[in-house]
mmCIF file with all atom_site columns, C-alpha atoms in Angstrom:
data_model
loop_
_atom_site.group_PDB
_atom_site.id
_atom_site.type_symbol
_atom_site.label_atom_id
_atom_site.label_alt_id
_atom_site.label_comp_id
_atom_site.label_asym_id
_atom_site.label_entity_id
_atom_site.label_seq_id
_atom_site.pdbx_PDB_ins_code
_atom_site.Cartn_x
_atom_site.Cartn_y
_atom_site.Cartn_z
_atom_site.occupancy
_atom_site.B_iso_or_equiv
_atom_site.pdbx_formal_charge
_atom_site.auth_seq_id
_atom_site.auth_comp_id
_atom_site.auth_asym_id
_atom_site.auth_atom_id
_atom_site.pdbx_PDB_model_num
ATOM 1   C CA . MET J 1 1   ? -13.404 25.762 -24.274 1.00 0.00 ? 141 MET J CA 1
ATOM 2   C CA . GLY J 1 2   ? -14.282 25.671 -20.966 1.00 0.00 ? 142 GLY J CA 1
ATOM 3   C CA . LEU J 1 3   ? -11.864 23.483 -19.839 1.00 0.00 ? 143 LEU J CA 1
ATOM 4   C CA . LEU J 1 4   ? -8.920  25.444 -21.359 1.00 0.00 ? 144 LEU J CA 1
ATOM 5   C CA . LYS J 1 5   ? -10.267 28.639 -19.118 1.00 0.00 ? 145 LYS J CA 1
ATOM 6   C CA . ASN J 1 6   ? -9.988  26.502 -15.836 1.00 0.00 ? 146 ASN J CA 1
ATOM 7   C CA . LEU J 1 7   ? -6.487  25.273 -16.381 1.00 0.00 ? 147 LEU J CA 1
ATOM 8   C CA . THR J 1 8   ? -3.509  27.514 -15.091 1.00 0.00 ? 148 THR J CA 1
ATOM 9   C CA . ASP J 1 9   ? -0.770  28.226 -17.659 1.00 0.00 ? 149 ASP J CA 1
ATOM 10  C CA . LEU J 1 10  ? 1.312   25.183 -15.938 1.00 0.00 ? 150 LEU J CA 1
ATOM 11  C CA . GLU J 1 11  ? -1.573  23.002 -15.922 1.00 0.00 ? 151 GLU J CA 1
ATOM 12  C CA . LYS J 1 12  ? -2.083  23.950 -19.966 1.00 0.00 ? 152 LYS J CA 1
ATOM 13  C CA . ARG J 1 13  ? 1.636   23.535 -20.601 1.00 0.00 ? 153 ARG J CA 1
ATOM 14  C CA . VAL J 1 14  ? 2.051   19.624 -18.625 1.00 0.00 ? 154 VAL J CA 1
ATOM 15  C CA . PHE J 1 15  ? -1.509  18.929 -20.375 1.00 0.00 ? 155 PHE J CA 1
ATOM 16  C CA . CYS J 1 16  ? 0.173   19.440 -23.959 1.00 0.00 ? 156 CYS J CA 1
ATOM 17  C CA . PHE J 1 17  ? 3.336   17.617 -22.831 1.00 0.00 ? 157 PHE J CA 1
ATOM 18  C CA . ILE J 1 18  ? 1.920   14.596 -21.843 1.00 0.00 ? 158 ILE J CA 1
ATOM 19  C CA . PRO J 1 19  ? 1.262   12.354 -24.900 1.00 0.00 ? 159 PRO J CA 1
ATOM 20  C CA . MET J 1 20  ? -2.375  11.040 -25.554 1.00 0.00 ? 160 MET J CA 1
ATOM 21  C CA . GLY J 1 21  ? -2.734  7.365  -25.663 1.00 0.00 ? 161 GLY J CA 1
ATOM 22  C CA . ILE J 1 22  ? -0.513  4.716  -24.155 1.00 0.00 ? 162 ILE J CA 1
ATOM 23  C CA . GLU J 1 23  ? 1.942   4.335  -26.768 1.00 0.00 ? 163 GLU J CA 1
ATOM 24  C CA . ARG J 1 24  ? 3.902   6.935  -25.758 1.00 0.00 ? 164 ARG J CA 1
ATOM 25  C CA . LYS J 1 25  ? 4.466   7.681  -21.913 1.00 0.00 ? 165 LYS J CA 1
ATOM 26  C CA . VAL J 1 26  ? 6.252   10.672 -20.318 1.00 0.00 ? 166 VAL J CA 1
ATOM 27  C CA . SER J 1 27  ? 8.316   10.469 -17.218 1.00 0.00 ? 167 SER J CA 1
ATOM 28  C CA . ASN J 1 28  ? 7.746   12.136 -13.970 1.00 0.00 ? 168 ASN J CA 1
ATOM 29  C CA . GLU J 1 29  ? 11.403  13.277 -14.412 1.00 0.00 ? 169 GLU J CA 1
ATOM 30  C CA . ASP J 1 30  ? 11.060  14.199 -18.199 1.00 0.00 ? 170 ASP J CA 1
ATOM 31  C CA . ILE J 1 31  ? 8.175   16.655 -16.846 1.00 0.00 ? 171 ILE J CA 1
ATOM 32  C CA . GLN J 1 32  ? 10.426  18.048 -13.663 1.00 0.00 ? 172 GLN J CA 1
ATOM 33  C CA . MET J 1 33  ? 13.188  18.705 -16.047 1.00 0.00 ? 173 MET J CA 1
ATOM 34  C CA . THR J 1 34  ? 11.134  20.212 -18.700 1.00 0.00 ? 174 THR J CA 1
ATOM 35  C CA . PHE J 1 35  ? 9.267   22.562 -16.393 1.00 0.00 ? 175 PHE J CA 1
ATOM 36  C CA . ASN J 1 36  ? 11.667  23.025 -13.386 1.00 0.00 ? 176 ASN J CA 1
ATOM 37  C CA . LEU J 1 37  ? 9.570   21.457 -11.162 1.00 0.00 ? 177 LEU J CA 1
ATOM 38  C CA . THR J 1 38  ? 9.940   18.933 -8.046  1.00 0.00 ? 178 THR J CA 1
ATOM 39  C CA . ASP J 1 39  ? 8.718   15.761 -8.161  1.00 0.00 ? 179 ASP J CA 1
ATOM 40  C CA . ARG J 1 40  ? 5.640   16.707 -5.624  1.00 0.00 ? 180 ARG J CA 1
ATOM 41  C CA . GLU J 1 41  ? 4.876   19.708 -7.686  1.00 0.00 ? 181 GLU J CA 1
ATOM 42  C CA . VAL J 1 42  ? 4.451   17.343 -11.080 1.00 0.00 ? 182 VAL J CA 1
ATOM 43  C CA . ARG J 1 43  ? 2.181   14.773 -8.610  1.00 0.00 ? 183 ARG J CA 1
ATOM 44  C CA . GLN J 1 44  ? 0.175   17.766 -7.658  1.00 0.00 ? 184 GLN J CA 1
ATOM 45  C CA . THR J 1 45  ? -0.111  18.884 -11.261 1.00 0.00 ? 185 THR J CA 1
ATOM 46  C CA . ILE J 1 46  ? -1.487  16.041 -12.633 1.00 0.00 ? 186 ILE J CA 1
ATOM 47  C CA . TYR J 1 47  ? -3.614  15.322 -9.874  1.00 0.00 ? 187 TYR J CA 1
ATOM 48  C CA . ASP J 1 48  ? -4.946  18.839 -10.642 1.00 0.00 ? 188 ASP J CA 1
ATOM 49  C CA . LEU J 1 49  ? -5.394  17.935 -13.963 1.00 0.00 ? 189 LEU J CA 1
ATOM 50  C CA . ILE J 1 50  ? -7.416  14.871 -13.183 1.00 0.00 ? 190 ILE J CA 1
ATOM 51  C CA . GLN J 1 51  ? -9.846  16.633 -10.720 1.00 0.00 ? 191 GLN J CA 1
ATOM 52  C CA . LYS J 1 52  ? -10.599 19.103 -13.665 1.00 0.00 ? 192 LYS J CA 1
ATOM 53  C CA . GLY J 1 53  ? -11.291 16.083 -16.037 1.00 0.00 ? 193 GLY J CA 1
ATOM 54  C CA . ILE J 1 54  ? -8.385  15.295 -18.060 1.00 0.00 ? 194 ILE J CA 1
ATOM 55  C CA . PRO J 1 55  ? -8.077  11.454 -17.980 1.00 0.00 ? 195 PRO J CA 1
ATOM 56  C CA . VAL J 1 56  ? -4.373  11.410 -17.054 1.00 0.00 ? 196 VAL J CA 1
ATOM 57  C CA . VAL J 1 57  ? -3.338  7.840  -15.856 1.00 0.00 ? 197 VAL J CA 1
ATOM 58  C CA . ALA J 1 58  ? 0.514   6.085  -15.445 1.00 0.00 ? 198 ALA J CA 1
ATOM 59  C CA . ILE J 1 59  ? 2.106   2.793  -16.055 1.00 0.00 ? 199 ILE J CA 1
ATOM 60  C CA . LYS J 1 60  ? 4.021   2.449  -12.835 1.00 0.00 ? 200 LYS J CA 1
ATOM 61  C CA . GLN J 1 61  ? 6.532   0.112  -14.229 1.00 0.00 ? 201 GLN J CA 1
ATOM 62  C CA . LYS J 1 62  ? 10.060  0.325  -15.251 1.00 0.00 ? 202 LYS J CA 1
ATOM 63  C CA . GLY J 1 63  ? 9.731   2.146  -18.828 1.00 0.00 ? 203 GLY J CA 1
ATOM 64  C CA . GLY J 1 64  ? 6.440   3.538  -17.624 1.00 0.00 ? 204 GLY J CA 1
ATOM 65  C CA . GLY J 1 65  ? 5.271   7.131  -17.275 1.00 0.00 ? 205 GLY J CA 1
ATOM 66  C CA . TYR J 1 66  ? 2.116   9.549  -17.793 1.00 0.00 ? 206 TYR J CA 1
ATOM 67  C CA . TYR J 1 67  ? -0.531  9.101  -20.666 1.00 0.00 ? 207 TYR J CA 1
ATOM 68  C CA . ILE J 1 68  ? -3.777  10.564 -21.411 1.00 0.00 ? 208 ILE J CA 1
ATOM 69  C CA . ALA J 1 69  ? -6.324  7.475  -21.514 1.00 0.00 ? 209 ALA J CA 1
ATOM 70  C CA . THR J 1 70  ? -8.009  7.788  -25.176 1.00 0.00 ? 210 THR J CA 1
ATOM 71  C CA . THR J 1 71  ? -9.811  4.173  -24.787 1.00 0.00 ? 211 THR J CA 1
ATOM 72  C CA . GLU J 1 72  ? -11.406 2.266  -21.958 1.00 0.00 ? 212 GLU J CA 1
ATOM 73  C CA . ALA J 1 73  ? -8.436  -0.243 -22.363 1.00 0.00 ? 213 ALA J CA 1
ATOM 74  C CA . GLU J 1 74  ? -5.640  2.396  -21.799 1.00 0.00 ? 214 GLU J CA 1
ATOM 75  C CA . ARG J 1 75  ? -7.865  3.755  -18.587 1.00 0.00 ? 215 ARG J CA 1
ATOM 76  C CA . GLN J 1 76  ? -7.994  0.443  -16.743 1.00 0.00 ? 216 GLN J CA 1
ATOM 77  C CA . GLU J 1 77  ? -4.282  -0.490 -17.807 1.00 0.00 ? 217 GLU J CA 1
ATOM 78  C CA . GLY J 1 78  ? -3.207  3.027  -15.996 1.00 0.00 ? 218 GLY J CA 1
ATOM 79  C CA . LEU J 1 79  ? -5.099  2.441  -13.101 1.00 0.00 ? 219 LEU J CA 1
ATOM 80  C CA . ARG J 1 80  ? -4.404  -1.062 -12.557 1.00 0.00 ? 220 ARG J CA 1
ATOM 81  C CA . ALA J 1 81  ? -1.451  0.108  -9.905  1.00 0.00 ? 221 ALA J CA 1
ATOM 82  C CA . ASN J 1 82  ? -3.686  2.313  -8.197  1.00 0.00 ? 222 ASN J CA 1
ATOM 83  C CA . LYS J 1 83  ? -6.037  -0.346 -7.864  1.00 0.00 ? 223 LYS J CA 1
ATOM 84  C CA . SER J 1 84  ? -3.764  -2.788 -6.405  1.00 0.00 ? 224 SER J CA 1
ATOM 85  C CA . GLN J 1 85  ? -2.137  0.098  -3.999  1.00 0.00 ? 225 GLN J CA 1
ATOM 86  C CA . VAL J 1 86  ? -5.638  1.008  -2.691  1.00 0.00 ? 226 VAL J CA 1
ATOM 87  C CA . LYS J 1 87  ? -6.484  -2.769 -2.214  1.00 0.00 ? 227 LYS J CA 1
ATOM 88  C CA . SER J 1 88  ? -3.556  -3.203 -0.299  1.00 0.00 ? 228 SER J CA 1
ATOM 89  C CA . GLU J 1 89  ? -3.884  0.182  1.891   1.00 0.00 ? 229 GLU J CA 1
ATOM 90  C CA . LEU J 1 90  ? -7.409  -0.980 2.727   1.00 0.00 ? 230 LEU J CA 1
ATOM 91  C CA . LYS J 1 91  ? -5.937  -4.333 3.770   1.00 0.00 ? 231 LYS J CA 1
ATOM 92  C CA . ARG J 1 92  ? -3.670  -2.538 5.976   1.00 0.00 ? 232 ARG J CA 1
ATOM 93  C CA . ILE J 1 93  ? -5.870  -0.139 7.729   1.00 0.00 ? 233 ILE J CA 1
ATOM 94  C CA . LYS J 1 94  ? -8.283  -3.356 8.432   1.00 0.00 ? 234 LYS J CA 1
ATOM 95  C CA . ALA J 1 95  ? -5.184  -5.122 10.079  1.00 0.00 ? 235 ALA J CA 1
ATOM 96  C CA . VAL J 1 96  ? -4.406  -2.096 12.417  1.00 0.00 ? 236 VAL J CA 1
ATOM 97  C CA . GLU J 1 97  ? -8.131  -1.063 13.463  1.00 0.00 ? 237 GLU J CA 1
ATOM 98  C CA . SER J 1 98  ? -8.203  -5.384 14.108  1.00 0.00 ? 238 SER J CA 1
ATOM 99  C CA . ILE J 1 99  ? -6.073  -5.203 16.877  1.00 0.00 ? 239 ILE J CA 1
ATOM 100 C CA . ASP J 1 100 ? -6.599  -4.932 20.646  1.00 0.00 ? 240 ASP J CA 1
ATOM 101 C CA . LEU J 1 101 ? -4.950  -2.334 21.669  1.00 0.00 ? 241 LEU J CA 1
ATOM 102 C CA . MET J 1 102 ? -5.480  -3.104 25.230  1.00 0.00 ? 242 MET J CA 1
ATOM 103 C CA . ASN J 1 103 ? -3.990  -6.527 25.036  1.00 0.00 ? 243 ASN J CA 1
ATOM 104 C CA . PHE J 1 104 ? -1.492  -5.783 22.855  1.00 0.00 ? 244 PHE J CA 1
ATOM 105 C CA . ARG J 1 105 ? 0.031   -3.062 25.342  1.00 0.00 ? 245 ARG J CA 1
ATOM 106 C CA . GLY J 1 106 ? 0.586   -6.063 27.726  1.00 0.00 ? 246 GLY J CA 1
ATOM 107 C CA . ILE J 1 107 ? 2.530   -8.165 25.222  1.00 0.00 ? 247 ILE J CA 1
ATOM 108 C CA . ALA J 1 108 ? 4.365   -4.922 23.903  1.00 0.00 ? 248 ALA J CA 1
ATOM 109 C CA . ASP J 1 109 ? 5.502   -4.042 27.413  1.00 0.00 ? 249 ASP J CA 1
ATOM 110 C CA . GLU J 1 110 ? 6.222   -8.158 27.927  1.00 0.00 ? 250 GLU J CA 1
ATOM 111 C CA . VAL J 1 111 ? 8.482   -7.994 24.853  1.00 0.00 ? 251 VAL J CA 1
ATOM 112 C CA . ARG J 1 112 ? 10.074  -5.124 25.266  1.00 0.00 ? 252 ARG J CA 1
ATOM 113 C CA . ASN J 1 113 ? 10.835  -5.752 29.379  1.00 0.00 ? 253 ASN J CA 1
ATOM 114 C CA . GLY J 1 114 ? 11.512  -9.090 28.873  1.00 0.00 ? 254 GLY J CA 1
#
């Protein structure tokens, strides 16, 4: 009962629209069309649901979509793409942070000015 009190009307409707379990999934586009939302509004609503304790995850490959994880295996499958993205972003951050900017400036000037 506490969960329902904390959800906005839109969050309740989207929550009820997202299937329980991995067998059926709903696409971002389906949510957009059903509730007349933008892509950004769908992603924000999903984020808000997660922050309020609803285990919404997604398969990001073709034929994928959002679903509510009901088992640990479903949760991990739905988080796989997120974990991969985080690893890639951390690698990118480390690479940029490791660049010697003083040395780079000289190299960049040389390349740009011949």
